[in-house]
Amino acid sequence: AAIKTDGTLWMWGNNGAGELGFGNTTPKTVPTQVGTATYKEVSTGGGHTLAIRTNNTLWGWGWNINGSVGNNSTTTV
């Protein structure tokens, strides 16, 4: 995962649990922009991603075992 200087979020990798944020499980072999929102922080691991947008909202997606994306459930998102 990477955030460019313009705040755009770029992801690549396996994506087996939707952890790249594209709404599917298709792998990406090259960095690909995720949506149009802007971000200031991103952290990945264990099949999920957590990111803070520039408006200070926290977002999480991917494999949600043990509630790892922080949405008060264990449903993968």
mmCIF file of N, CA and C in Angstrom:
data_model
loop_
_atom_site.group_PDB
_atom_site.id
_atom_site.type_symbol
_atom_site.label_atom_id
_atom_site.label_comp_id
_atom_site.label_asym_id
_atom_site.label_seq_id
_atom_site.Cartn_x
_atom_site.Cartn_y
_atom_site.Cartn_z
ATOM 1 N N ALA A 1 0.845 -1.180 0.000
ATOM 2 C CA ALA A 1 0.000 0.000 0.000
ATOM 3 C C ALA A 1 0.882 1.232 0.000
ATOM 4 N N ALA A 2 0.396 2.270 -0.670
ATOM 5 C CA ALA A 2 1.137 3.525 -0.700
ATOM 6 C C ALA A 2 0.170 4.681 -0.874
ATOM 7 N N ILE A 3 0.527 5.811 -0.293
ATOM 8 C CA ILE A 3 -0.215 7.043 -0.493
ATOM 9 C C ILE A 3 0.709 8.006 -1.226
ATOM 10 N N LYS A 4 0.238 8.487 -2.381
ATOM 11 C CA LYS A 4 1.020 9.465 -3.137
ATOM 12 C C LYS A 4 0.933 10.833 -2.459
ATOM 13 N N THR A 5 1.779 11.748 -2.878
ATOM 14 C CA THR A 5 1.790 13.079 -2.280
ATOM 15 C C THR A 5 0.475 13.829 -2.484
ATOM 16 N N ASP A 6 -0.330 13.430 -3.473
ATOM 17 C CA ASP A 6 -1.638 14.061 -3.680
ATOM 18 C C ASP A 6 -2.728 13.425 -2.814
ATOM 19 N N GLY A 7 -2.362 12.449 -1.964
ATOM 20 C CA GLY A 7 -3.299 11.804 -1.051
ATOM 21 C C GLY A 7 -4.017 10.592 -1.616
ATOM 22 N N THR A 8 -3.795 10.258 -2.875
ATOM 23 C CA THR A 8 -4.460 9.090 -3.450
ATOM 24 C C THR A 8 -3.845 7.812 -2.895
ATOM 25 N N LEU A 9 -4.707 6.814 -2.690
ATOM 26 C CA LEU A 9 -4.292 5.523 -2.136
ATOM 27 C C LEU A 9 -4.094 4.533 -3.274
ATOM 28 N N TRP A 10 -2.978 3.832 -3.244
ATOM 29 C CA TRP A 10 -2.622 2.845 -4.267
ATOM 30 C C TRP A 10 -2.358 1.511 -3.583
ATOM 31 N N MET A 11 -2.951 0.444 -4.136
ATOM 32 C CA MET A 11 -2.821 -0.887 -3.539
ATOM 33 C C MET A 11 -2.442 -1.903 -4.605
ATOM 34 N N TRP A 12 -1.804 -2.988 -4.166
ATOM 35 C CA TRP A 12 -1.475 -4.113 -5.031
ATOM 36 C C TRP A 12 -1.236 -5.325 -4.153
ATOM 37 N N GLY A 13 -1.364 -6.521 -4.760
ATOM 38 C CA GLY A 13 -1.130 -7.742 -4.007
ATOM 39 C C GLY A 13 -2.177 -8.799 -4.248
ATOM 40 N N ASN A 14 -2.249 -9.774 -3.349
ATOM 41 C CA ASN A 14 -3.084 -10.967 -3.484
ATOM 42 C C ASN A 14 -4.576 -10.664 -3.527
ATOM 43 N N ASN A 15 -5.099 -9.938 -2.577
ATOM 44 C CA ASN A 15 -6.501 -9.527 -2.507
ATOM 45 C C ASN A 15 -7.476 -10.661 -2.253
ATOM 46 N N GLY A 16 -7.042 -11.742 -1.644
ATOM 47 C CA GLY A 16 -7.896 -12.904 -1.394
ATOM 48 C C GLY A 16 -9.107 -12.627 -0.524
ATOM 49 N N ALA A 17 -9.057 -11.583 0.295
ATOM 50 C CA ALA A 17 -10.179 -11.239 1.174
ATOM 51 C C ALA A 17 -10.712 -9.840 0.901
ATOM 52 N N GLY A 18 -10.367 -9.274 -0.254
ATOM 53 C CA GLY A 18 -10.810 -7.925 -0.577
ATOM 54 C C GLY A 18 -10.026 -6.840 0.131
ATOM 55 N N GLU A 19 -8.852 -7.184 0.641
ATOM 56 C CA GLU A 19 -8.059 -6.246 1.423
ATOM 57 C C GLU A 19 -7.490 -5.074 0.634
ATOM 58 N N LEU A 20 -7.602 -5.132 -0.690
ATOM 59 C CA LEU A 20 -7.092 -4.022 -1.497
ATOM 60 C C LEU A 20 -8.100 -2.895 -1.666
ATOM 61 N N GLY A 21 -9.371 -3.145 -1.352
ATOM 62 C CA GLY A 21 -10.361 -2.071 -1.369
ATOM 63 C C GLY A 21 -11.057 -1.821 -2.686
ATOM 64 N N PHE A 22 -11.040 -2.796 -3.589
ATOM 65 C CA PHE A 22 -11.679 -2.626 -4.889
ATOM 66 C C PHE A 22 -13.070 -3.253 -4.966
ATOM 67 N N GLY A 23 -13.550 -3.827 -3.867
ATOM 68 C CA GLY A 23 -14.870 -4.443 -3.859
ATOM 69 C C GLY A 23 -14.910 -5.805 -4.515
ATOM 70 N N ASN A 24 -13.746 -6.437 -4.685
ATOM 71 C CA ASN A 24 -13.661 -7.774 -5.270
ATOM 72 C C ASN A 24 -12.438 -8.481 -4.688
ATOM 73 N N THR A 25 -12.149 -9.663 -5.186
ATOM 74 C CA THR A 25 -10.972 -10.401 -4.718
ATOM 75 C C THR A 25 -9.971 -10.647 -5.848
ATOM 76 N N THR A 26 -10.000 -9.799 -6.860
ATOM 77 C CA THR A 26 -9.075 -9.918 -7.986
ATOM 78 C C THR A 26 -7.700 -9.389 -7.585
ATOM 79 N N PRO A 27 -6.653 -10.201 -7.755
ATOM 80 C CA PRO A 27 -5.310 -9.724 -7.416
ATOM 81 C C PRO A 27 -4.876 -8.581 -8.333
ATOM 82 N N LYS A 28 -3.999 -7.743 -7.842
ATOM 83 C CA LYS A 28 -3.407 -6.646 -8.624
ATOM 84 C C LYS A 28 -1.898 -6.820 -8.595
ATOM 85 N N THR A 29 -1.276 -6.903 -9.763
ATOM 86 C CA THR A 29 0.173 -7.103 -9.831
ATOM 87 C C THR A 29 0.946 -5.798 -9.945
ATOM 88 N N VAL A 30 0.228 -4.707 -10.166
ATOM 89 C CA VAL A 30 0.856 -3.382 -10.221
ATOM 90 C C VAL A 30 0.065 -2.429 -9.332
ATOM 91 N N PRO A 31 0.687 -1.397 -8.801
ATOM 92 C CA PRO A 31 -0.052 -0.433 -7.992
ATOM 93 C C PRO A 31 -1.238 0.143 -8.769
ATOM 94 N N THR A 32 -2.417 0.132 -8.106
ATOM 95 C CA THR A 32 -3.656 0.594 -8.733
ATOM 96 C C THR A 32 -4.361 1.527 -7.758
ATOM 97 N N GLN A 33 -4.848 2.656 -8.274
ATOM 98 C CA GLN A 33 -5.502 3.640 -7.408
ATOM 99 C C GLN A 33 -6.828 3.103 -6.891
ATOM 100 N N VAL A 34 -7.080 3.331 -5.592
ATOM 101 C CA VAL A 34 -8.322 2.917 -4.939
ATOM 102 C C VAL A 34 -9.235 4.139 -4.846
ATOM 103 N N GLY A 35 -10.297 4.172 -5.640
ATOM 104 C CA GLY A 35 -11.268 5.257 -5.583
ATOM 105 C C GLY A 35 -10.667 6.629 -5.810
ATOM 106 N N THR A 36 -11.383 7.652 -5.325
ATOM 107 C CA THR A 36 -10.934 9.031 -5.527
ATOM 108 C C THR A 36 -10.726 9.789 -4.217
ATOM 109 N N ALA A 37 -11.026 9.161 -3.082
ATOM 110 C CA ALA A 37 -10.833 9.811 -1.784
ATOM 111 C C ALA A 37 -9.348 10.044 -1.541
ATOM 112 N N THR A 38 -9.045 10.947 -0.628
ATOM 113 C CA THR A 38 -7.653 11.197 -0.280
ATOM 114 C C THR A 38 -7.386 10.718 1.148
ATOM 115 N N TYR A 39 -6.183 10.233 1.365
ATOM 116 C CA TYR A 39 -5.791 9.594 2.619
ATOM 117 C C TYR A 39 -4.511 10.211 3.148
ATOM 118 N N LYS A 40 -4.322 10.053 4.476
ATOM 119 C CA LYS A 40 -3.073 10.513 5.073
ATOM 120 C C LYS A 40 -2.308 9.410 5.792
ATOM 121 N N GLU A 41 -2.971 8.289 6.086
ATOM 122 C CA GLU A 41 -2.306 7.153 6.740
ATOM 123 C C GLU A 41 -2.925 5.863 6.220
ATOM 124 N N VAL A 42 -2.109 4.798 6.108
ATOM 125 C CA VAL A 42 -2.616 3.477 5.731
ATOM 126 C C VAL A 42 -1.772 2.420 6.419
ATOM 127 N N SER A 43 -2.436 1.330 6.819
ATOM 128 C CA SER A 43 -1.755 0.205 7.435
ATOM 129 C C SER A 43 -2.410 -1.080 6.933
ATOM 130 N N THR A 44 -1.604 -2.055 6.555
ATOM 131 C CA THR A 44 -2.131 -3.317 6.050
ATOM 132 C C THR A 44 -1.563 -4.473 6.857
ATOM 133 N N GLY A 45 -2.294 -5.597 6.827
ATOM 134 C CA GLY A 45 -1.781 -6.787 7.476
ATOM 135 C C GLY A 45 -2.853 -7.820 7.713
ATOM 136 N N GLY A 46 -2.491 -9.079 7.617
ATOM 137 C CA GLY A 46 -3.417 -10.160 7.923
ATOM 138 C C GLY A 46 -4.660 -10.184 7.061
ATOM 139 N N GLY A 47 -4.585 -9.681 5.826
ATOM 140 C CA GLY A 47 -5.724 -9.712 4.920
ATOM 141 C C GLY A 47 -6.702 -8.565 5.090
ATOM 142 N N HIS A 48 -6.304 -7.514 5.804
ATOM 143 C CA HIS A 48 -7.191 -6.355 5.951
ATOM 144 C C HIS A 48 -6.375 -5.068 5.843
ATOM 145 N N THR A 49 -7.092 -3.969 5.642
ATOM 146 C CA THR A 49 -6.462 -2.658 5.534
ATOM 147 C C THR A 49 -7.211 -1.666 6.411
ATOM 148 N N LEU A 50 -6.492 -0.803 7.085
ATOM 149 C CA LEU A 50 -7.052 0.315 7.829
ATOM 150 C C LEU A 50 -6.414 1.582 7.280
ATOM 151 N N ALA A 51 -7.226 2.624 7.079
ATOM 152 C CA ALA A 51 -6.698 3.864 6.525
ATOM 153 C C ALA A 51 -7.444 5.058 7.104
ATOM 154 N N ILE A 52 -6.737 6.152 7.236
ATOM 155 C CA ILE A 52 -7.333 7.406 7.695
ATOM 156 C C ILE A 52 -7.357 8.372 6.520
ATOM 157 N N ARG A 53 -8.569 8.843 6.202
ATOM 158 C CA ARG A 53 -8.710 9.826 5.129
ATOM 159 C C ARG A 53 -8.261 11.195 5.614
ATOM 160 N N THR A 54 -8.073 12.102 4.681
ATOM 161 C CA THR A 54 -7.639 13.450 5.041
ATOM 162 C C THR A 54 -8.705 14.217 5.827
ATOM 163 N N ASN A 55 -9.955 13.710 5.842
ATOM 164 C CA ASN A 55 -10.995 14.338 6.669
ATOM 165 C C ASN A 55 -11.042 13.723 8.069
ATOM 166 N N ASN A 56 -10.009 12.922 8.407
ATOM 167 C CA ASN A 56 -9.831 12.289 9.723
ATOM 168 C C ASN A 56 -10.815 11.169 10.027
ATOM 169 N N THR A 57 -11.498 10.605 9.020
ATOM 170 C CA THR A 57 -12.344 9.442 9.252
ATOM 171 C C THR A 57 -11.517 8.178 9.053
ATOM 172 N N LEU A 58 -11.818 7.169 9.867
ATOM 173 C CA LEU A 58 -11.114 5.889 9.807
ATOM 174 C C LEU A 58 -11.918 4.914 8.968
ATOM 175 N N TRP A 59 -11.254 4.215 8.058
ATOM 176 C CA TRP A 59 -11.884 3.245 7.165
ATOM 177 C C TRP A 59 -11.160 1.918 7.279
ATOM 178 N N GLY A 60 -11.903 0.818 7.199
ATOM 179 C CA GLY A 60 -11.312 -0.510 7.239
ATOM 180 C C GLY A 60 -12.029 -1.428 6.277
ATOM 181 N N TRP A 61 -11.272 -2.363 5.665
ATOM 182 C CA TRP A 61 -11.870 -3.323 4.742
ATOM 183 C C TRP A 61 -10.998 -4.569 4.656
ATOM 184 N N GLY A 62 -11.606 -5.649 4.165
ATOM 185 C CA GLY A 62 -10.896 -6.912 3.997
ATOM 186 C C GLY A 62 -11.367 -7.980 4.966
ATOM 187 N N TRP A 63 -10.474 -8.922 5.266
ATOM 188 C CA TRP A 63 -10.780 -10.057 6.127
ATOM 189 C C TRP A 63 -10.996 -9.551 7.539
ATOM 190 N N ASN A 64 -12.163 -9.770 8.069
ATOM 191 C CA ASN A 64 -12.569 -9.165 9.334
ATOM 192 C C ASN A 64 -12.616 -10.179 10.477
ATOM 193 N N ILE A 65 -11.746 -11.161 10.444
ATOM 194 C CA ILE A 65 -11.716 -12.137 11.523
ATOM 195 C C ILE A 65 -11.395 -11.411 12.832
ATOM 196 N N ASN A 66 -12.083 -11.770 13.877
ATOM 197 C CA ASN A 66 -11.899 -11.149 15.193
ATOM 198 C C ASN A 66 -12.173 -9.646 15.195
ATOM 199 N N GLY A 67 -12.934 -9.154 14.207
ATOM 200 C CA GLY A 67 -13.287 -7.737 14.173
ATOM 201 C C GLY A 67 -12.146 -6.813 13.813
ATOM 202 N N SER A 68 -11.202 -7.276 13.032
ATOM 203 C CA SER A 68 -9.983 -6.515 12.758
ATOM 204 C C SER A 68 -10.191 -5.220 11.985
ATOM 205 N N VAL A 69 -11.323 -5.059 11.265
ATOM 206 C CA VAL A 69 -11.524 -3.795 10.545
ATOM 207 C C VAL A 69 -12.292 -2.772 11.371
ATOM 208 N N GLY A 70 -12.692 -3.144 12.571
ATOM 209 C CA GLY A 70 -13.250 -2.185 13.507
ATOM 210 C C GLY A 70 -14.678 -1.740 13.257
ATOM 211 N N ASN A 71 -15.504 -2.588 12.624
ATOM 212 C CA ASN A 71 -16.892 -2.190 12.367
ATOM 213 C C ASN A 71 -17.889 -2.924 13.258
ATOM 214 N N ASN A 72 -17.422 -3.445 14.378
ATOM 215 C CA ASN A 72 -18.260 -4.121 15.363
ATOM 216 C C ASN A 72 -18.922 -5.387 14.812
ATOM 217 N N SER A 73 -18.227 -6.080 13.906
ATOM 218 C CA SER A 73 -18.710 -7.357 13.376
ATOM 219 C C SER A 73 -17.511 -8.229 13.022
ATOM 220 N N THR A 74 -17.786 -9.415 12.513
ATOM 221 C CA THR A 74 -16.723 -10.280 11.986
ATOM 222 C C THR A 74 -17.002 -10.637 10.535
ATOM 223 N N THR A 75 -17.839 -9.841 9.875
ATOM 224 C CA THR A 75 -18.164 -10.054 8.471
ATOM 225 C C THR A 75 -17.101 -9.391 7.603
ATOM 226 N N THR A 76 -16.548 -10.143 6.653
ATOM 227 C CA THR A 76 -15.556 -9.583 5.747
ATOM 228 C C THR A 76 -16.198 -8.507 4.887
ATOM 229 N N VAL A 77 -15.523 -7.373 4.782
ATOM 230 C CA VAL A 77 -16.051 -6.228 4.015
ATOM 231 C C VAL A 77 -15.055 -5.728 3.007
#
